[in-house]
């Protein structure tokens, strides 16, 4: 077989890998112009993280990130309801954008360099970080926990943070938030360490708990956007919108409304 024929076969096979054979079209994310033509913005969100994205008592999506998605729909399409919200798991958040199944993801995604190789990020809209919650009325500052028993999710990045802050504390590993709550309720630990966004929602649901007013680490949350020159206009529109929200004070007011520190 000559080289030219071999190259043609390789090209055909390569194209076949990227084709959606059921629909005979390439699966790619929508550009800004295509979103406008479609008349809907498709955004991946969380539906189980109060107060970022959660289902209310009417089974409607609410939260900070839901409000951000609606405002982007307003900024891009002139209608906050011109929006399709697609709840996703943590494992799906980036892949949905990469695969073009959604236009964006606003789903509690921390900005970091490894993810930045796969997708683009907007400027951050919320600075999350390690916080502490307790139901012990005597604990109101980090120093009060110097030699206490503290629950922490097994394998989480908060372990290193709290060890650096409270080296003499005894850390108790838990597999879930429910397990941490059980230990707190039975007084087997004095506090639980997790992300402030999660702990804020915890206190909103269970007001007998107290979140210490601290941020022991910084984790910036950003809008996940597709890579590629064809999406430059979309990324620019989103980045400019977040810049306006910060400059006008609207974003700060929204954070306060949702009780986020």
C-alpha positions as a Markdown table, in Angstrom:
| # | Residue | x | y | z |
|---|---|---|---|---|
| 1 | Unk | 0.0 | 0.0 | 0.0 |
| 2 | Unk | 1.5 | 3.4 | -1.0 |
| 3 | Unk | 2.0 | 6.1 | 1.5 |
| 4 | Unk | -0.7 | 8.4 | 0.1 |
| 5 | Unk | -3.4 | 5.7 | 0.5 |
| 6 | Unk | -2.2 | 4.9 | 4.0 |
| 7 | Unk | -2.5 | 8.6 | 5.0 |
| 8 | Unk | -6.0 | 8.7 | 3.6 |
| 9 | Unk | -7.1 | 5.7 | 5.6 |
| 10 | Unk | -5.5 | 7.1 | 8.8 |
| 11 | Unk | -7.4 | 10.3 | 8.2 |
| 12 | Unk | -10.7 | 8.5 | 7.7 |
| 13 | Unk | -10.2 | 6.4 | 10.8 |
| 14 | Unk | -9.2 | 9.4 | 12.8 |
| 15 | Unk | -12.3 | 11.3 | 11.8 |
| 16 | Unk | -14.4 | 8.3 | 12.7 |
| 17 | Unk | -13.1 | 8.4 | 16.2 |
| 18 | Unk | -14.5 | 11.9 | 16.7 |
| 19 | Unk | -17.8 | 11.3 | 14.9 |
| 20 | Unk | -20.9 | 10.5 | 16.8 |
| 21 | Unk | -21.9 | 7.6 | 14.6 |
| 22 | Unk | -25.5 | 7.6 | 15.9 |
| 23 | Unk | -26.1 | 11.2 | 14.7 |
| 24 | Unk | -23.3 | 11.6 | 12.2 |
| 25 | Unk | -22.1 | 14.9 | 13.6 |
| 26 | Unk | -19.3 | 16.2 | 15.6 |
| 27 | Unk | -20.1 | 16.7 | 19.3 |
| 28 | Unk | -18.8 | 20.1 | 20.2 |
| 29 | Unk | -19.8 | 22.9 | 22.6 |
| 30 | Unk | -21.7 | 25.9 | 21.3 |
| 31 | Unk | -20.1 | 29.2 | 20.5 |
| 32 | Unk | -21.6 | 32.5 | 21.7 |
| 33 | Unk | -23.3 | 33.0 | 18.3 |
| 34 | Unk | -24.8 | 29.5 | 18.4 |
| 35 | Unk | -26.1 | 30.0 | 21.9 |
| 36 | Unk | -27.8 | 33.2 | 20.8 |
| 37 | Unk | -29.3 | 31.4 | 17.8 |
| 38 | Unk | -30.5 | 28.6 | 20.0 |
| 39 | Unk | -32.0 | 31.0 | 22.5 |
| 40 | Unk | -30.9 | 29.0 | 25.6 |
| 41 | Unk | -27.8 | 28.8 | 27.7 |
| 42 | Unk | -27.1 | 25.3 | 29.0 |
| 43 | Unk | -25.3 | 25.2 | 32.3 |
| 44 | Unk | -24.2 | 22.3 | 34.5 |
| 45 | Unk | -24.9 | 22.9 | 38.2 |
| 46 | Unk | -25.1 | 21.1 | 41.5 |
| 47 | Unk | -28.4 | 20.2 | 43.1 |
| 48 | Unk | -27.2 | 19.0 | 46.5 |
| 49 | Unk | -24.9 | 21.7 | 47.9 |
| 50 | Unk | -26.7 | 24.3 | 49.9 |
| 51 | Unk | -26.3 | 27.3 | 49.5 |
| 52 | Unk | -24.5 | 27.0 | 46.1 |
| 53 | Unk | -27.0 | 24.8 | 44.2 |
| 54 | Unk | -29.8 | 22.8 | 45.8 |
| 55 | Unk | -33.4 | 21.8 | 45.5 |
| 56 | Unk | -35.8 | 23.8 | 47.7 |
| 57 | Unk | -39.0 | 22.5 | 49.3 |
| 58 | Unk | -40.8 | 22.9 | 46.0 |
| 59 | Unk | -38.1 | 20.8 | 44.2 |
| 60 | Unk | -36.8 | 23.9 | 42.4 |
| 61 | Unk | -33.1 | 24.7 | 41.9 |
| 62 | Unk | -31.9 | 27.6 | 44.1 |
| 63 | Unk | -28.6 | 28.9 | 45.3 |
| 64 | Unk | -25.7 | 31.2 | 44.6 |
| 65 | Unk | -24.5 | 29.3 | 41.5 |
| 66 | Unk | -28.1 | 29.1 | 40.2 |
| 67 | Unk | -28.4 | 32.9 | 40.5 |
| 68 | Unk | -25.1 | 33.3 | 38.6 |
| 69 | Unk | -26.4 | 31.1 | 35.8 |
| 70 | Unk | -29.6 | 33.1 | 35.5 |
| 71 | Unk | -27.7 | 36.4 | 35.4 |
| 72 | Unk | -25.4 | 35.1 | 32.7 |
| 73 | Unk | -28.6 | 34.1 | 30.7 |
| 74 | Unk | -29.8 | 37.7 | 31.2 |
| 75 | Unk | -26.4 | 39.1 | 30.1 |
| 76 | Unk | -26.1 | 36.9 | 27.0 |
| 77 | Unk | -29.7 | 36.4 | 26.0 |
| 78 | Unk | -31.6 | 39.2 | 27.7 |
| 79 | Unk | -33.7 | 36.7 | 29.7 |
| 80 | Unk | -32.8 | 35.1 | 33.0 |
| 81 | Unk | -35.2 | 32.2 | 32.2 |
| 82 | Unk | -33.5 | 31.5 | 28.8 |
| 83 | Unk | -31.6 | 28.7 | 30.6 |
| 84 | Unk | -31.4 | 25.0 | 30.8 |
| 85 | Unk | -29.9 | 23.8 | 34.2 |
| 86 | Unk | -28.4 | 20.3 | 34.1 |
| 87 | Unk | -27.5 | 18.8 | 37.6 |
| 88 | Unk | -24.3 | 16.9 | 37.5 |
| 89 | Unk | -22.1 | 14.8 | 39.9 |
| 90 | Unk | -18.6 | 16.0 | 40.9 |
| 91 | Unk | -17.1 | 13.5 | 38.4 |
| 92 | Unk | -19.2 | 14.9 | 35.5 |
| 93 | Unk | -18.6 | 18.6 | 36.0 |
| 94 | Unk | -15.6 | 19.1 | 33.7 |
| 95 | Unk | -16.3 | 16.3 | 31.3 |
| 96 | Unk | -19.8 | 17.7 | 30.4 |
| 97 | Unk | -18.0 | 20.9 | 29.2 |
| 98 | Unk | -15.2 | 19.0 | 27.4 |
| 99 | Unk | -17.8 | 16.8 | 25.6 |
| 100 | Unk | -19.9 | 19.7 | 24.6 |
| 101 | Unk | -23.0 | 18.5 | 26.4 |
| 102 | Unk | -23.3 | 21.8 | 28.3 |
| 103 | Unk | -22.0 | 25.3 | 27.4 |
| 104 | Unk | -20.6 | 26.0 | 30.9 |
| 105 | Unk | -20.4 | 24.5 | 34.4 |
| 106 | Unk | -21.1 | 26.5 | 37.5 |
| 107 | Unk | -20.8 | 23.6 | 39.9 |
| 108 | Unk | -18.5 | 24.4 | 42.8 |
| 109 | Unk | -15.3 | 23.8 | 40.7 |
| 110 | Unk | -12.1 | 24.9 | 42.3 |
| 111 | Unk | -9.7 | 26.6 | 39.9 |
| 112 | Unk | -6.3 | 24.8 | 39.6 |
| 113 | Unk | -3.6 | 24.3 | 37.1 |
| 114 | Unk | -4.3 | 20.6 | 36.4 |
| 115 | Unk | -7.9 | 21.4 | 35.5 |
| 116 | Unk | -6.8 | 24.4 | 33.6 |
| 117 | Unk | -5.1 | 22.1 | 31.1 |
| 118 | Unk | -8.5 | 20.7 | 30.2 |
| 119 | Unk | -10.8 | 23.6 | 30.4 |
| 120 | Unk | -10.7 | 27.4 | 30.8 |
| 121 | Unk | -11.8 | 29.2 | 33.9 |
| 122 | Unk | -13.4 | 32.6 | 34.5 |
| 123 | Unk | -12.2 | 34.9 | 37.2 |
| 124 | Unk | -13.3 | 33.5 | 40.6 |
| 125 | Unk | -16.7 | 34.3 | 41.9 |
| 126 | Unk | -16.3 | 33.0 | 45.4 |
| 127 | Unk | -13.2 | 32.3 | 47.5 |
| 128 | Unk | -14.0 | 29.1 | 49.4 |
| 129 | Unk | -11.7 | 27.6 | 52.0 |
| 130 | Unk | -11.3 | 25.4 | 55.0 |
| 131 | Unk | -13.7 | 26.2 | 57.9 |
| 132 | Unk | -14.7 | 24.8 | 61.2 |
| 133 | Unk | -18.2 | 23.9 | 62.6 |
| 134 | Unk | -19.2 | 23.0 | 66.2 |
| 135 | Unk | -22.2 | 22.4 | 68.4 |
| 136 | Unk | -20.2 | 23.1 | 71.5 |
| 137 | Unk | -21.1 | 26.5 | 73.0 |
| 138 | Unk | -17.7 | 26.9 | 74.6 |
| 139 | Unk | -15.9 | 26.9 | 71.3 |
| 140 | Unk | -15.9 | 30.2 | 69.4 |
| 141 | Unk | -12.3 | 30.5 | 68.2 |
| 142 | Unk | -9.7 | 28.3 | 66.6 |
| 143 | Unk | -7.5 | 28.4 | 69.7 |
| 144 | Unk | -10.2 | 26.8 | 71.7 |
| 145 | Unk | -9.6 | 23.6 | 69.7 |
| 146 | Unk | -5.8 | 23.3 | 70.3 |
| 147 | Unk | -6.1 | 19.8 | 71.9 |
| 148 | Unk | -9.6 | 18.8 | 70.9 |
| 149 | Unk | -10.9 | 15.9 | 68.8 |
| 150 | Unk | -11.8 | 17.1 | 65.3 |
| 151 | Unk | -13.6 | 15.2 | 62.6 |
| 152 | Unk | -12.3 | 15.5 | 59.1 |
| 153 | Unk | -13.3 | 13.7 | 55.8 |
| 154 | Unk | -10.8 | 10.9 | 55.0 |
| 155 | Unk | -8.4 | 11.8 | 52.2 |
| 156 | Unk | -9.5 | 15.4 | 52.0 |
| 157 | Unk | -7.1 | 18.4 | 51.5 |
| 158 | Unk | -8.4 | 19.9 | 54.8 |
| 159 | Unk | -6.3 | 17.4 | 56.7 |
| 160 | Unk | -3.1 | 19.1 | 55.9 |
| 161 | Unk | -4.6 | 22.5 | 56.6 |
| 162 | Unk | -5.9 | 21.7 | 60.0 |
| 163 | Unk | -2.7 | 19.8 | 61.0 |
| 164 | Unk | -0.7 | 22.9 | 60.2 |
| 165 | Unk | -3.1 | 25.1 | 62.2 |
| 166 | Unk | -3.7 | 22.8 | 65.1 |
| 167 | Unk | -0.8 | 20.3 | 65.3 |
| 168 | Unk | -1.8 | 19.0 | 68.8 |
| 169 | Unk | -5.4 | 18.3 | 67.9 |
| 170 | Unk | -6.5 | 14.7 | 67.4 |
| 171 | Unk | -8.1 | 14.2 | 64.0 |
| 172 | Unk | -10.8 | 11.6 | 63.6 |
| 173 | Unk | -11.4 | 10.4 | 60.0 |
| 174 | Unk | -15.0 | 10.1 | 58.7 |
| 175 | Unk | -16.4 | 8.8 | 55.4 |
| 176 | Unk | -19.3 | 11.2 | 55.2 |
| 177 | Unk | -20.9 | 14.4 | 56.5 |
| 178 | Unk | -23.6 | 12.3 | 58.2 |
| 179 | Unk | -20.9 | 10.4 | 60.1 |
| 180 | Unk | -19.3 | 13.7 | 61.2 |
| 181 | Unk | -22.7 | 14.9 | 62.5 |
| 182 | Unk | -23.2 | 11.7 | 64.4 |
| 183 | Unk | -19.9 | 12.2 | 66.2 |
| 184 | Unk | -20.7 | 15.8 | 67.0 |
| 185 | Unk | -24.2 | 14.8 | 68.3 |
| 186 | Unk | -22.7 | 12.1 | 70.5 |
| 187 | Unk | -19.9 | 14.4 | 71.7 |
| 188 | Unk | -17.2 | 12.1 | 70.4 |
| 189 | Unk | -15.6 | 15.1 | 68.6 |
| 190 | Unk | -15.7 | 18.8 | 69.4 |
| 191 | Unk | -15.7 | 20.1 | 65.8 |
| 192 | Unk | -15.8 | 19.2 | 62.1 |
| 193 | Unk | -13.5 | 20.7 | 59.5 |
| 194 | Unk | -14.7 | 21.1 | 55.8 |
| 195 | Unk | -15.1 | 23.8 | 53.1 |
| 196 | Unk | -16.9 | 26.9 | 54.3 |
| 197 | Unk | -19.5 | 26.7 | 51.5 |
| 198 | Unk | -20.5 | 23.3 | 52.8 |
| 199 | Unk | -20.5 | 24.4 | 56.4 |
| 200 | Unk | -22.6 | 27.5 | 55.6 |
| 201 | Unk | -25.3 | 25.2 | 54.2 |
| 202 | Unk | -25.0 | 23.0 | 57.3 |
| 203 | Unk | -25.7 | 25.9 | 59.6 |
| 204 | Unk | -28.6 | 27.1 | 57.5 |
| 205 | Unk | -30.2 | 23.7 | 57.8 |
| 206 | Unk | -29.2 | 23.0 | 61.5 |
| 207 | Unk | -29.1 | 26.4 | 63.3 |
| 208 | Unk | -27.9 | 24.7 | 66.5 |
| 209 | Unk | -24.5 | 24.5 | 64.9 |
| 210 | Unk | -22.0 | 27.4 | 64.8 |
| 211 | Unk | -19.5 | 28.1 | 62.1 |
| 212 | Unk | -16.3 | 29.7 | 63.3 |
| 213 | Unk | -15.6 | 33.0 | 61.4 |
| 214 | Unk | -12.4 | 31.8 | 59.8 |
| 215 | Unk | -11.0 | 30.8 | 56.4 |
| 216 | Unk | -7.9 | 28.6 | 57.0 |
| 217 | Unk | -7.2 | 28.2 | 53.3 |
| 218 | Unk | -8.2 | 29.8 | 50.0 |
| 219 | Unk | -9.9 | 27.9 | 47.1 |
| 220 | Unk | -11.2 | 30.0 | 44.3 |
| 221 | Unk | -14.4 | 28.8 | 42.5 |
| 222 | Unk | -14.8 | 29.7 | 38.8 |
| 223 | Unk | -17.1 | 29.1 | 35.9 |
| 224 | Unk | -15.8 | 26.2 | 33.7 |
| 225 | Unk | -15.6 | 27.2 | 30.0 |
| 226 | Unk | -14.5 | 25.2 | 26.9 |
| 227 | Unk | -11.1 | 25.6 | 25.4 |
| 228 | Unk | -10.6 | 26.6 | 21.8 |
| 229 | Unk | -10.4 | 29.9 | 19.8 |
| 230 | Unk | -14.0 | 29.5 | 18.6 |
| 231 | Unk | -15.1 | 30.0 | 22.2 |
| 232 | Unk | -13.1 | 33.2 | 22.8 |
| 233 | Unk | -16.1 | 35.5 | 22.5 |
| 234 | Unk | -18.1 | 33.4 | 25.0 |
| 235 | Unk | -15.2 | 33.4 | 27.4 |
| 236 | Unk | -14.8 | 37.1 | 27.0 |
| 237 | Unk | -18.5 | 37.8 | 27.6 |
| 238 | Unk | -18.5 | 35.7 | 30.8 |
| 239 | Unk | -15.2 | 37.2 | 32.1 |
| 240 | Unk | -16.5 | 40.7 | 31.5 |
| 241 | Unk | -19.8 | 39.9 | 33.3 |
| 242 | Unk | -18.0 | 38.7 | 36.4 |
| 243 | Unk | -15.8 | 41.8 | 36.4 |
| 244 | Unk | -19.0 | 44.0 | 36.3 |
| 245 | Unk | -20.6 | 42.0 | 39.1 |
| 246 | Unk | -17.6 | 42.6 | 41.3 |
| 247 | Unk | -17.2 | 46.3 | 40.4 |
| 248 | Unk | -20.9 | 47.1 | 40.9 |
| 249 | Unk | -21.1 | 45.3 | 44.3 |
| 250 | Unk | -23.8 | 43.0 | 43.0 |
| 251 | Unk | -21.7 | 39.8 | 43.6 |
| 252 | Unk | -20.9 | 40.9 | 47.1 |
| 253 | Unk | -24.6 | 41.5 | 47.8 |
| 254 | Unk | -25.5 | 38.1 | 46.4 |
| 255 | Unk | -22.9 | 36.3 | 48.5 |
| 256 | Unk | -24.3 | 38.1 | 51.6 |
| 257 | Unk | -27.8 | 37.1 | 50.6 |
| 258 | Unk | -26.8 | 33.5 | 50.6 |
| 259 | Unk | -24.9 | 33.8 | 53.9 |
| 260 | Unk | -21.5 | 33.0 | 52.3 |
| 261 | Unk | -18.5 | 34.4 | 54.1 |
